[in-house]
Amino acid sequence: MSERKYAIGVDFGTQSGRAVLVDVADGSEIATCVHPYANGVIDEKLPGSGVRLEPDWALQDPNDYLEVLKQAIPAVLKECGVDPADVIGLGIDFTACTMLPTKADGTPLRFLPEWRDNPHAWVKLWKHHAAQPEANKLNETAAELGYEFLDRYGGKISSEWFFPKAWQILDEAPEVYEAADRLIEGADWVVWQLTGQEKRNSCTAGYKAIWSKREGYPPNEFFKALDPRMGNIVDEKMSRDIYALGDKAGGLTEEAAGWAGLKPGTAVAIANVDAHVSVPAATVTEPGRMVIIMGTSNCHMVLGEEEHIVPGMCGYVDEGIVPGLFGYEAGQSCVGDHFAWFTDNCVPAAYEREAEQRGVSIHELLEEKAASLKPGESGLVALDWWNGNRSVLVDVDLTGLLVGATLATKPEEIYRALIEATAYGTRIIIETFEENGVPVNEIVATGGLPDRNKLLMQIYADVTGRPIKIAGTSQGGALGSAMHGAVAAGKAAGGYDTIAEAAQAMARLREESYEPISENKAVYDKLFAEYVLLHDYFGRGANDVMKRLKQLKAEIRTNS
Amino acid sequence: MSERKYAIGVDFGTQSGRAVLVDVADGSEIATCVHPYANGVIDEKLPGSGVRLEPDWALQDPNDYLEVLKQAIPAVLKECGVDPADVIGLGIDFTACTMLPTKADGTPLRFLPEWRDNPHAWVKLWKHHAAQPEANKLNETAAELGYEFLDRYGGKISSEWFFPKAWQILDEAPEVYEAADRLIEGADWVVWQLTGQEKRNSCTAGYKAIWSKREGYPPNEFFKALDPRMGNIVDEKMSRDIYALGDKAGGLTEEAAGWAGLKPGTAVAIANVDAHVSVPAATVTEPGRMVIIMGTSNCHMVLGEEEHIVPGMCGYVDEGIVPGLFGYEAGQSCVGDHFAWFTDNCVPAAYEREAEQRGVSIHELLEEKAASLKPGESGLVALDWWNGNRSVLVDVDLTGLLVGATLATKPEEIYRALIEATAYGTRIIIETFEENGVPVNEIVATGGLPDRNKLLMQIYADVTGRPIKIAGTSQGGALGSAMHGAVAAGKAAGGYDTIAEAAQAMARLREESYEPISENKAVYDKLFAEYVLLHDYFGRGANDVMKRLKQLKAEIRTNS
């Protein structure tokens, strides 16, 4: 044993798990190991049996999560030679809602020979979209019966969330539903495997399973109204005991300690969600500073002292991000994906040749060309709805729009217009928060994009009129989880008593930051006004052309 | 001399002149020669002096027109060995309004040493756009003073037309205006050079110089209101004697016969405009059948027995296309140009590689991929305003729009949407004609596009719900001019007495044609309804975002 203490965070992503060993004193990331899931995302056929999956399905194998514990944790320990006795805590974060059916002892049905060929016995990954019919019926029923919980989620429950997925099991495989003693988030299931205790976290319960600290779950009558067989789902298959983030779930069992190469009894934190755990890892444990995780999509999180209904959010949860505060979450469905679509489909061969000759990536070339333009110079405005609109319109049937093109319009002008459109979308989210009593004074960006595109960061600062800081870590999930591990261990064991203390010591910002440039802001104010006009015209019912075109497309594809 | 009689048509285009020798009996095109203009389009500096031109200028050298007579006509005679005595008539057509200042004897000021370094002494080509301020003032004044002639031109006189160009000379070079005894269309100037007689044609007078058979030119008071120095422009610099299309302007002078290698006295027809002369060359000399010249832009022409004010047309002229009927003209600013922009700017390298490997052009590859889509399958609708909207909105400040894009949108889907958008634009023109008493039962397409893109033709048939025939000739201007040469010669000389007779004998359609497919039409009716909704929202003042973006762009470019 040494003076220095360590915590381990394990970030369970979509394709792999990432373990990071962190110095508790200052948050230094000492060692990292990424272990890919052997079965990855299962969206065509079941491993082993080859049973075909319908479109929109996305499954995972719970064994892949255990392998991360068995491979990645020992690997980081080995890499840096840290004594397991100096690892005081372990935290995990997960994609969500990623859920599975298990027996009463936590054994996934998928592990049992009699169930393993049934797709409903496997883990339904967050992006499993086949429960849309159930989501639609749930939303209609809730609206009809006047349940107000919809207001907490921007008016709609997503097909990605817990109850639509659970209901799909009941609808399509009642025998699996019947056989499942528990329906549980992957995050909580992993903590159960580590500690031997089923302790469910407030983050997934709140954001994905319609739970609130004040009201708990919707009443049994609601679930009964959905399907009489589901009336007791919470009491039969879930739990009303929900634990706060940063709490200690328990100590590592002998078995789990053996897998991980850690000491039995090492503190394990209540599980968390990848996005939400990144907030304290980006130094934010107080109101007023919005964290945006910028990657293929944008996830916006901000803390508030009071409860406010903010229209079009993904959700808000009392203590959903840090204890003692309301956690508000909003989102944009299409950000990095947008630029990837553009470079794959709309960049001419001449640009590809130029990038090759100059030894830069096509994104770098586009960024350079787009950076030489002034705001407003392209004459273009886009609506960033290539993948629908999450906040604040909550409408997957909206589509992309570009206006202002001429025969002189260049690819880099369209590229810049797409970046600007996502920035306008973020500004609408910020203004909606502020109009509803949740202040946003500063932005802290994290995720993959801030590293890769300085132009984008400056445009976000100029459009939103707010300074943008960049989180110090590029492994926000794992660092945040390690921080929660240190809090689960507690100050007495060399950790911290609160996540705010942990953030102060372990999280940091980069030196670089982006300040709004006032002349750019002035032009963007005009362009934003145009964006809002188009946003409201196409998004709020004045002209539902996007939905009609999408409906017509669906009809034609179905009939052909 | 032989039994067979011939006529020659000379089509003066933007970059070159084209002479075609045609058999009068059946319109066979026996020989063709294209002679490029040595000075082409002059838009940077004057040849010789190197005097710099402002942006938006476009000049030509009248000597280049004479060279076409001297080179291309002898070349076609030589190629086929026809005896000049068997050439009974000569007709010409020209771009318009393409105008120049001359002395009283027809000598262009540009030929005189004292004027040749002054840009205003040269020919102002049709696409010289520097007279926009004059066009704006002219339109404002006409509207203020309540002149109704604007109604004949869709409510606006274009900066490309005669009086804005003449006024620009007066504004910027009053000494040139003063020195010019005549201001004249290039078309009429060439006929003057051929026959020694200044005889102005009804087509350019009517479509480009606000002349009508019934009312003549606007009164002198109108021109005086524009500028007191211009009050007598018609009587001082032009002529009130306007000649009908198909009339004989005169016989070839000795000098001109020497240039061309033809016999002195050979009949020369009154001049015509390239687009309008293509109408009889496409077999159309009666109402009900619209000719569309499809190339970089679309020009729509249809004949009518009665006079109707049709909103948003380019113009209508009594006897402007064929004698005895009203000639109605509409236009779309951006058709072939649209597809060229798309392939230059939006087609990814992977498609270019595929086209190369398969040995097809990128347009062919896109056409093939787009042809495999069903109407409505892309979910896209575009407004085809990349170069503004000519008919029916008459607004150069409108810009392009695309709606319906998703992350699955492919380049060929956008390409098809752009084609469809131009077809919707044509349908709006057709419906506007019909709503205002000018029937359109059938379409005859001519120009470069019908040859190159079968998909486009089928889409036009499906969208408009009308059969589309294709003109037999790909040299509609030159054939139409030769037909007018045959009419100028008259039946007694082996030609024809009317353009209708000439068309019956000399013009033909191809075997191939396009019939609307009813299930496609049904889907396009739905999509067209969406197009109209967007067209009216963005084009008729509900949301002037396009103009505001363009204005902002102009301000930013001016200030930087």
PDB file of C-alpha atoms in Angstrom, chain A residues 142-379:
ATOM      1  CA  ALA A 142     -51.158   8.757 -20.637  1.00  0.00           C
ATOM      2  CA  ALA A 143     -52.471  11.789 -22.494  1.00  0.00           C
ATOM      3  CA  GLU A 144     -56.042  10.461 -22.529  1.00  0.00           C
ATOM      4  CA  LEU A 145     -56.020   9.645 -18.850  1.00  0.00           C
ATOM      5  CA  GLY A 146     -54.446  12.998 -18.037  1.00  0.00           C
ATOM      6  CA  TYR A 147     -51.236  11.805 -16.401  1.00  0.00           C
ATOM      7  CA  GLU A 148     -48.988  14.815 -15.866  1.00  0.00           C
ATOM      8  CA  PHE A 149     -45.743  12.888 -15.836  1.00  0.00           C
ATOM      9  CA  LEU A 150     -45.498  13.416 -19.607  1.00  0.00           C
ATOM     10  CA  ASP A 151     -44.716  17.074 -18.863  1.00  0.00           C
ATOM     11  CA  ARG A 152     -41.469  16.019 -17.245  1.00  0.00           C
ATOM     12  CA  TYR A 153     -40.348  14.434 -20.537  1.00  0.00           C
ATOM     13  CA  GLY A 154     -41.155  17.068 -23.108  1.00  0.00           C
ATOM     14  CA  GLY A 155     -44.620  15.597 -23.591  1.00  0.00           C
ATOM     15  CA  LYS A 156     -43.514  12.204 -24.908  1.00  0.00           C
ATOM     16  CA  ILE A 157     -41.997   8.963 -23.704  1.00  0.00           C
ATOM     17  CA  SER A 158     -39.478   7.625 -26.213  1.00  0.00           C
ATOM     18  CA  SER A 159     -39.576   4.144 -27.696  1.00  0.00           C
ATOM     19  CA  GLU A 160     -36.010   3.814 -26.415  1.00  0.00           C
ATOM     20  CA  TRP A 161     -37.137   3.903 -22.793  1.00  0.00           C
ATOM     21  CA  PHE A 162     -37.882   1.255 -20.224  1.00  0.00           C
ATOM     22  CA  PHE A 163     -41.622   0.661 -20.273  1.00  0.00           C
ATOM     23  CA  PRO A 164     -42.066   0.519 -24.075  1.00  0.00           C
ATOM     24  CA  LYS A 165     -39.269  -2.064 -24.181  1.00  0.00           C
ATOM     25  CA  ALA A 166     -40.755  -4.042 -21.286  1.00  0.00           C
ATOM     26  CA  TRP A 167     -44.189  -3.897 -22.870  1.00  0.00           C
ATOM     27  CA  GLN A 168     -42.778  -5.109 -26.197  1.00  0.00           C
ATOM     28  CA  ILE A 169     -41.554  -8.240 -24.391  1.00  0.00           C
ATOM     29  CA  LEU A 170     -45.023  -8.778 -22.963  1.00  0.00           C
ATOM     30  CA  ASP A 171     -46.685  -8.109 -26.338  1.00  0.00           C
ATOM     31  CA  GLU A 172     -44.487 -10.330 -28.417  1.00  0.00           C
ATOM     32  CA  ALA A 173     -43.127 -12.910 -25.970  1.00  0.00           C
ATOM     33  CA  PRO A 174     -45.449 -13.168 -22.944  1.00  0.00           C
ATOM     34  CA  GLU A 175     -43.636 -16.348 -21.928  1.00  0.00           C
ATOM     35  CA  VAL A 176     -40.384 -14.413 -21.572  1.00  0.00           C
ATOM     36  CA  TYR A 177     -42.153 -11.686 -19.617  1.00  0.00           C
ATOM     37  CA  GLU A 178     -43.652 -14.371 -17.415  1.00  0.00           C
ATOM     38  CA  ALA A 179     -40.305 -16.095 -16.885  1.00  0.00           C
ATOM     39  CA  ALA A 180     -38.542 -12.840 -16.007  1.00  0.00           C
ATOM     40  CA  ASP A 181     -38.444 -12.274 -12.244  1.00  0.00           C
ATOM     41  CA  ARG A 182     -36.688  -8.962 -12.830  1.00  0.00           C
ATOM     42  CA  LEU A 183     -36.566  -6.423 -15.615  1.00  0.00           C
ATOM     43  CA  ILE A 184     -33.504  -4.270 -15.044  1.00  0.00           C
ATOM     44  CA  GLU A 185     -31.190  -1.707 -16.577  1.00  0.00           C
ATOM     45  CA  GLY A 186     -27.818  -3.113 -17.677  1.00  0.00           C
ATOM     46  CA  ALA A 187     -26.176  -0.520 -15.406  1.00  0.00           C
ATOM     47  CA  ASP A 188     -27.914  -1.849 -12.310  1.00  0.00           C
ATOM     48  CA  TRP A 189     -27.412  -5.435 -13.388  1.00  0.00           C
ATOM     49  CA  VAL A 190     -23.623  -4.947 -13.576  1.00  0.00           C
ATOM     50  CA  VAL A 191     -23.623  -3.382 -10.079  1.00  0.00           C
ATOM     51  CA  TRP A 192     -25.642  -6.407  -8.907  1.00  0.00           C
ATOM     52  CA  GLN A 193     -22.953  -8.700 -10.378  1.00  0.00           C
ATOM     53  CA  LEU A 194     -20.237  -6.712  -8.630  1.00  0.00           C
ATOM     54  CA  THR A 195     -21.852  -6.420  -5.211  1.00  0.00           C
ATOM     55  CA  GLY A 196     -24.418  -9.201  -5.075  1.00  0.00           C
ATOM     56  CA  GLN A 197     -27.054  -6.553  -4.408  1.00  0.00           C
ATOM     57  CA  GLU A 198     -29.842  -5.307  -6.669  1.00  0.00           C
ATOM     58  CA  LYS A 199     -29.652  -1.542  -6.121  1.00  0.00           C
ATOM     59  CA  ARG A 200     -31.278   0.600  -8.762  1.00  0.00           C
ATOM     60  CA  ASN A 201     -30.001   4.109  -9.539  1.00  0.00           C
ATOM     61  CA  SER A 202     -32.035   7.319  -9.622  1.00  0.00           C
ATOM     62  CA  CYS A 203     -30.649   8.420 -12.964  1.00  0.00           C
ATOM     63  CA  THR A 204     -32.009   5.655 -15.194  1.00  0.00           C
ATOM     64  CA  ALA A 205     -35.119   5.366 -13.029  1.00  0.00           C
ATOM     65  CA  GLY A 206     -35.788   9.072 -13.447  1.00  0.00           C
ATOM     66  CA  TYR A 207     -34.792   9.672 -17.064  1.00  0.00           C
ATOM     67  CA  LYS A 208     -35.855   6.368 -18.586  1.00  0.00           C
ATOM     68  CA  ALA A 209     -38.480   4.782 -16.320  1.00  0.00           C
ATOM     69  CA  ILE A 210     -40.835   7.651 -15.409  1.00  0.00           C
ATOM     70  CA  TRP A 211     -39.767   7.584 -11.743  1.00  0.00           C
ATOM     71  CA  SER A 212     -39.535  10.737  -9.680  1.00  0.00           C
ATOM     72  CA  LYS A 213     -38.234  11.253  -6.197  1.00  0.00           C
ATOM     73  CA  ARG A 214     -41.484  12.879  -5.149  1.00  0.00           C
ATOM     74  CA  GLU A 215     -44.021  10.684  -6.904  1.00  0.00           C
ATOM     75  CA  GLY A 216     -42.189   7.432  -7.509  1.00  0.00           C
ATOM     76  CA  TYR A 217     -43.429   5.438 -10.502  1.00  0.00           C
ATOM     77  CA  PRO A 218     -46.791   6.006 -12.182  1.00  0.00           C
ATOM     78  CA  PRO A 219     -49.524   4.184 -10.250  1.00  0.00           C
ATOM     79  CA  ASN A 220     -50.378   0.555 -10.973  1.00  0.00           C
ATOM     80  CA  GLU A 221     -53.669   1.694 -12.534  1.00  0.00           C
ATOM     81  CA  PHE A 222     -51.730   3.337 -15.293  1.00  0.00           C
ATOM     82  CA  PHE A 223     -49.843   0.169 -16.187  1.00  0.00           C
ATOM     83  CA  LYS A 224     -53.064  -1.799 -15.888  1.00  0.00           C
ATOM     84  CA  ALA A 225     -54.673   0.578 -18.367  1.00  0.00           C
ATOM     85  CA  LEU A 226     -51.854  -0.200 -20.790  1.00  0.00           C
ATOM     86  CA  ASP A 227     -52.231  -3.942 -20.363  1.00  0.00           C
ATOM     87  CA  PRO A 228     -53.969  -5.706 -17.462  1.00  0.00           C
ATOM     88  CA  ARG A 229     -51.084  -8.209 -17.265  1.00  0.00           C
ATOM     89  CA  MET A 230     -48.667  -5.329 -16.646  1.00  0.00           C
ATOM     90  CA  GLY A 231     -50.540  -3.749 -13.715  1.00  0.00           C
ATOM     91  CA  ASN A 232     -48.020  -4.917 -11.131  1.00  0.00           C
ATOM     92  CA  ILE A 233     -44.882  -4.591 -13.232  1.00  0.00           C
ATOM     93  CA  VAL A 234     -43.084  -2.351 -10.727  1.00  0.00           C
ATOM     94  CA  ASP A 235     -43.735  -4.567  -7.745  1.00  0.00           C
ATOM     95  CA  GLU A 236     -43.330  -7.846  -9.581  1.00  0.00           C
ATOM     96  CA  LYS A 237     -40.387  -7.154 -11.867  1.00  0.00           C
ATOM     97  CA  MET A 238     -38.678  -3.985 -10.650  1.00  0.00           C
ATOM     98  CA  SER A 239     -38.159  -2.246  -7.322  1.00  0.00           C
ATOM     99  CA  ARG A 240     -39.396   0.886  -5.626  1.00  0.00           C
ATOM    100  CA  ASP A 241     -36.075   1.240  -3.783  1.00  0.00           C
ATOM    101  CA  ILE A 242     -34.090   3.776  -5.770  1.00  0.00           C
ATOM    102  CA  TYR A 243     -30.614   4.869  -4.675  1.00  0.00           C
ATOM    103  CA  ALA A 244     -28.907   8.233  -5.002  1.00  0.00           C
ATOM    104  CA  LEU A 245     -25.903   8.784  -7.251  1.00  0.00           C
ATOM    105  CA  GLY A 246     -22.639   8.644  -5.333  1.00  0.00           C
ATOM    106  CA  ASP A 247     -24.085   6.277  -2.756  1.00  0.00           C
ATOM    107  CA  LYS A 248     -22.209   3.106  -2.080  1.00  0.00           C
ATOM    108  CA  ALA A 249     -24.052   0.107  -3.565  1.00  0.00           C
ATOM    109  CA  GLY A 250     -21.906  -2.289  -1.602  1.00  0.00           C
ATOM    110  CA  GLY A 251     -18.504  -3.917  -1.581  1.00  0.00           C
ATOM    111  CA  LEU A 252     -17.057  -6.192  -4.252  1.00  0.00           C
ATOM    112  CA  THR A 253     -18.021  -9.817  -3.730  1.00  0.00           C
ATOM    113  CA  GLU A 254     -15.290 -12.431  -3.583  1.00  0.00           C
ATOM    114  CA  GLU A 255     -16.259 -13.649  -7.015  1.00  0.00           C
ATOM    115  CA  ALA A 256     -16.323 -10.198  -8.619  1.00  0.00           C
ATOM    116  CA  ALA A 257     -13.087  -9.224  -6.885  1.00  0.00           C
ATOM    117  CA  GLY A 258     -11.576 -12.313  -8.489  1.00  0.00           C
ATOM    118  CA  TRP A 259     -12.767 -11.294 -11.933  1.00  0.00           C
ATOM    119  CA  ALA A 260     -11.441  -7.773 -11.574  1.00  0.00           C
ATOM    120  CA  GLY A 261      -8.242  -8.495  -9.687  1.00  0.00           C
ATOM    121  CA  LEU A 262      -9.367  -6.112  -6.928  1.00  0.00           C
ATOM    122  CA  LYS A 263      -9.806  -6.614  -3.234  1.00  0.00           C
ATOM    123  CA  PRO A 264     -13.119  -8.011  -1.955  1.00  0.00           C
ATOM    124  CA  GLY A 265     -15.111  -5.276  -0.257  1.00  0.00           C
ATOM    125  CA  THR A 266     -13.813  -2.479  -2.461  1.00  0.00           C
ATOM    126  CA  ALA A 267     -16.519   0.196  -2.533  1.00  0.00           C
ATOM    127  CA  VAL A 268     -18.791   0.080  -5.598  1.00  0.00           C
ATOM    128  CA  ALA A 269     -20.901   3.149  -6.441  1.00  0.00           C
ATOM    129  CA  ILE A 270     -24.535   3.143  -7.472  1.00  0.00           C
ATOM    130  CA  ALA A 271     -24.560   2.986 -11.293  1.00  0.00           C
ATOM    131  CA  ASN A 272     -24.967   5.981 -13.531  1.00  0.00           C
ATOM    132  CA  VAL A 273     -25.594   6.883 -17.182  1.00  0.00           C
ATOM    133  CA  ASP A 274     -22.720   7.770 -19.502  1.00  0.00           C
ATOM    134  CA  ALA A 275     -23.982  11.235 -20.366  1.00  0.00           C
ATOM    135  CA  HIS A 276     -24.994  12.233 -16.859  1.00  0.00           C
ATOM    136  CA  VAL A 277     -21.827  11.040 -15.172  1.00  0.00           C
ATOM    137  CA  SER A 278     -19.893  13.279 -17.570  1.00  0.00           C
ATOM    138  CA  VAL A 279     -21.353  16.383 -15.949  1.00  0.00           C
ATOM    139  CA  PRO A 280     -19.269  16.375 -12.759  1.00  0.00           C
ATOM    140  CA  ALA A 281     -16.344  15.092 -14.850  1.00  0.00           C
ATOM    141  CA  ALA A 282     -16.695  18.383 -16.766  1.00  0.00           C
ATOM    142  CA  THR A 283     -16.395  20.294 -13.418  1.00  0.00           C
ATOM    143  CA  VAL A 284     -20.117  21.049 -13.218  1.00  0.00           C
ATOM    144  CA  THR A 285     -21.896  20.356  -9.919  1.00  0.00           C
ATOM    145  CA  GLU A 286     -23.810  23.638  -9.656  1.00  0.00           C
ATOM    146  CA  PRO A 287     -26.593  25.450 -11.545  1.00  0.00           C
ATOM    147  CA  GLY A 288     -25.941  27.874 -14.446  1.00  0.00           C
ATOM    148  CA  ARG A 289     -23.309  25.975 -16.394  1.00  0.00           C
ATOM    149  CA  MET A 290     -24.585  23.741 -19.188  1.00  0.00           C
ATOM    150  CA  VAL A 291     -22.606  20.656 -20.180  1.00  0.00           C
ATOM    151  CA  ILE A 292     -22.992  19.649 -23.828  1.00  0.00           C
ATOM    152  CA  ILE A 293     -21.734  16.247 -24.840  1.00  0.00           C
ATOM    153  CA  MET A 294     -21.007  16.760 -28.500  1.00  0.00           C
ATOM    154  CA  GLY A 295     -20.636  13.722 -30.691  1.00  0.00           C
ATOM    155  CA  THR A 296     -22.858  12.018 -33.230  1.00  0.00           C
ATOM    156  CA  SER A 297     -25.653  13.768 -31.363  1.00  0.00           C
ATOM    157  CA  ASN A 298     -25.713  16.540 -28.744  1.00  0.00           C
ATOM    158  CA  CYS A 299     -26.823  15.966 -25.158  1.00  0.00           C
ATOM    159  CA  HIS A 300     -27.373  19.116 -23.065  1.00  0.00           C
ATOM    160  CA  MET A 301     -27.406  18.922 -19.297  1.00  0.00           C
ATOM    161  CA  VAL A 302     -27.863  21.645 -16.761  1.00  0.00           C
ATOM    162  CA  LEU A 303     -28.590  21.665 -13.036  1.00  0.00           C
ATOM    163  CA  GLY A 304     -31.272  23.722 -11.348  1.00  0.00           C
ATOM    164  CA  GLU A 305     -32.277  24.476  -7.794  1.00  0.00           C
ATOM    165  CA  GLU A 306     -35.978  24.593  -8.514  1.00  0.00           C
ATOM    166  CA  GLU A 307     -38.411  22.411 -10.344  1.00  0.00           C
ATOM    167  CA  HIS A 308     -39.583  23.844 -13.670  1.00  0.00           C
ATOM    168  CA  ILE A 309     -41.535  22.334 -16.500  1.00  0.00           C
ATOM    169  CA  VAL A 310     -39.390  23.138 -19.545  1.00  0.00           C
ATOM    170  CA  PRO A 311     -41.153  22.247 -22.785  1.00  0.00           C
ATOM    171  CA  GLY A 312     -39.500  19.823 -25.182  1.00  0.00           C
ATOM    172  CA  MET A 313     -36.784  18.493 -22.882  1.00  0.00           C
ATOM    173  CA  CYS A 314     -35.665  14.874 -22.792  1.00  0.00           C
ATOM    174  CA  GLY A 315     -36.524  14.970 -19.152  1.00  0.00           C
ATOM    175  CA  TYR A 316     -35.752  16.379 -15.750  1.00  0.00           C
ATOM    176  CA  VAL A 317     -35.096  14.390 -12.654  1.00  0.00           C
ATOM    177  CA  ASP A 318     -34.707  15.478  -9.056  1.00  0.00           C
ATOM    178  CA  GLU A 319     -31.198  14.299  -8.147  1.00  0.00           C
ATOM    179  CA  GLY A 320     -30.881  12.736 -11.597  1.00  0.00           C
ATOM    180  CA  ILE A 321     -27.361  14.089 -12.119  1.00  0.00           C
ATOM    181  CA  VAL A 322     -26.049  15.208  -8.733  1.00  0.00           C
ATOM    182  CA  PRO A 323     -27.686  14.979  -5.313  1.00  0.00           C
ATOM    183  CA  GLY A 324     -29.670  17.990  -4.130  1.00  0.00           C
ATOM    184  CA  LEU A 325     -30.356  19.525  -7.537  1.00  0.00           C
ATOM    185  CA  PHE A 326     -32.738  18.963 -10.401  1.00  0.00           C
ATOM    186  CA  GLY A 327     -31.006  17.556 -13.467  1.00  0.00           C
ATOM    187  CA  TYR A 328     -32.395  18.863 -16.753  1.00  0.00           C
ATOM    188  CA  GLU A 329     -31.570  17.117 -20.005  1.00  0.00           C
ATOM    189  CA  ALA A 330     -32.199  18.132 -23.603  1.00  0.00           C
ATOM    190  CA  GLY A 331     -30.898  16.763 -26.873  1.00  0.00           C
ATOM    191  CA  GLN A 332     -30.287  17.195 -30.575  1.00  0.00           C
ATOM    192  CA  SER A 333     -30.568  14.021 -32.623  1.00  0.00           C
ATOM    193  CA  CYS A 334     -28.085  14.796 -35.340  1.00  0.00           C
ATOM    194  CA  VAL A 335     -24.792  16.643 -34.967  1.00  0.00           C
ATOM    195  CA  GLY A 336     -21.630  14.722 -35.837  1.00  0.00           C
ATOM    196  CA  ASP A 337     -23.864  12.384 -37.841  1.00  0.00           C
ATOM    197  CA  HIS A 338     -24.887  15.385 -39.870  1.00  0.00           C
ATOM    198  CA  PHE A 339     -21.357  16.254 -40.904  1.00  0.00           C
ATOM    199  CA  ALA A 340     -20.569  12.601 -41.595  1.00  0.00           C
ATOM    200  CA  TRP A 341     -23.606  12.401 -43.878  1.00  0.00           C
ATOM    201  CA  PHE A 342     -22.456  15.518 -45.656  1.00  0.00           C
ATOM    202  CA  THR A 343     -18.909  14.314 -46.277  1.00  0.00           C
ATOM    203  CA  ASP A 344     -20.136  10.887 -47.394  1.00  0.00           C
ATOM    204  CA  ASN A 345     -22.777  12.160 -49.766  1.00  0.00           C
ATOM    205  CA  CYS A 346     -22.128  15.733 -50.828  1.00  0.00           C
ATOM    206  CA  VAL A 347     -18.408  16.451 -51.131  1.00  0.00           C
ATOM    207  CA  PRO A 348     -17.160  16.467 -54.724  1.00  0.00           C
ATOM    208  CA  ALA A 349     -14.263  14.420 -55.992  1.00  0.00           C
ATOM    209  CA  ALA A 350     -12.170  17.559 -56.530  1.00  0.00           C
ATOM    210  CA  TYR A 351     -12.213  18.216 -52.786  1.00  0.00           C
ATOM    211  CA  GLU A 352     -11.243  14.658 -52.007  1.00  0.00           C
ATOM    212  CA  ARG A 353      -8.272  14.991 -54.351  1.00  0.00           C
ATOM    213  CA  GLU A 354      -7.249  18.286 -52.762  1.00  0.00           C
ATOM    214  CA  ALA A 355      -7.428  16.760 -49.281  1.00  0.00           C
ATOM    215  CA  GLU A 356      -5.360  13.796 -50.412  1.00  0.00           C
ATOM    216  CA  GLN A 357      -2.715  15.961 -52.048  1.00  0.00           C
ATOM    217  CA  ARG A 358      -2.409  18.107 -48.968  1.00  0.00           C
ATOM    218  CA  GLY A 359      -2.459  15.152 -46.588  1.00  0.00           C
ATOM    219  CA  VAL A 360      -5.435  16.388 -44.571  1.00  0.00           C
ATOM    220  CA  SER A 361      -8.766  14.740 -43.863  1.00  0.00           C
ATOM    221  CA  ILE A 362     -11.832  15.846 -45.779  1.00  0.00           C
ATOM    222  CA  HIS A 363     -13.290  17.204 -42.518  1.00  0.00           C
ATOM    223  CA  GLU A 364     -10.145  19.273 -41.975  1.00  0.00           C
ATOM    224  CA  LEU A 365     -10.268  20.601 -45.527  1.00  0.00           C
ATOM    225  CA  LEU A 366     -13.924  21.528 -45.181  1.00  0.00           C
ATOM    226  CA  GLU A 367     -13.292  23.136 -41.825  1.00  0.00           C
ATOM    227  CA  GLU A 368     -10.473  25.221 -43.292  1.00  0.00           C
ATOM    228  CA  LYS A 369     -12.554  26.371 -46.262  1.00  0.00           C
ATOM    229  CA  ALA A 370     -15.607  27.009 -44.104  1.00  0.00           C
ATOM    230  CA  ALA A 371     -13.514  28.931 -41.579  1.00  0.00           C
ATOM    231  CA  SER A 372     -12.536  31.422 -44.280  1.00  0.00           C
ATOM    232  CA  LEU A 373     -16.179  32.445 -44.645  1.00  0.00           C
ATOM    233  CA  LYS A 374     -17.762  35.154 -42.571  1.00  0.00           C
ATOM    234  CA  PRO A 375     -21.078  34.592 -40.778  1.00  0.00           C
ATOM    235  CA  GLY A 376     -23.902  35.332 -43.213  1.00  0.00           C
ATOM    236  CA  GLU A 377     -21.632  35.287 -46.245  1.00  0.00           C
ATOM    237  CA  SER A 378     -23.074  32.063 -47.661  1.00  0.00           C
ATOM    238  CA  GLY A 379     -26.661  33.298 -47.626  1.00  0.00           C
TER     239      GLY A 379
END
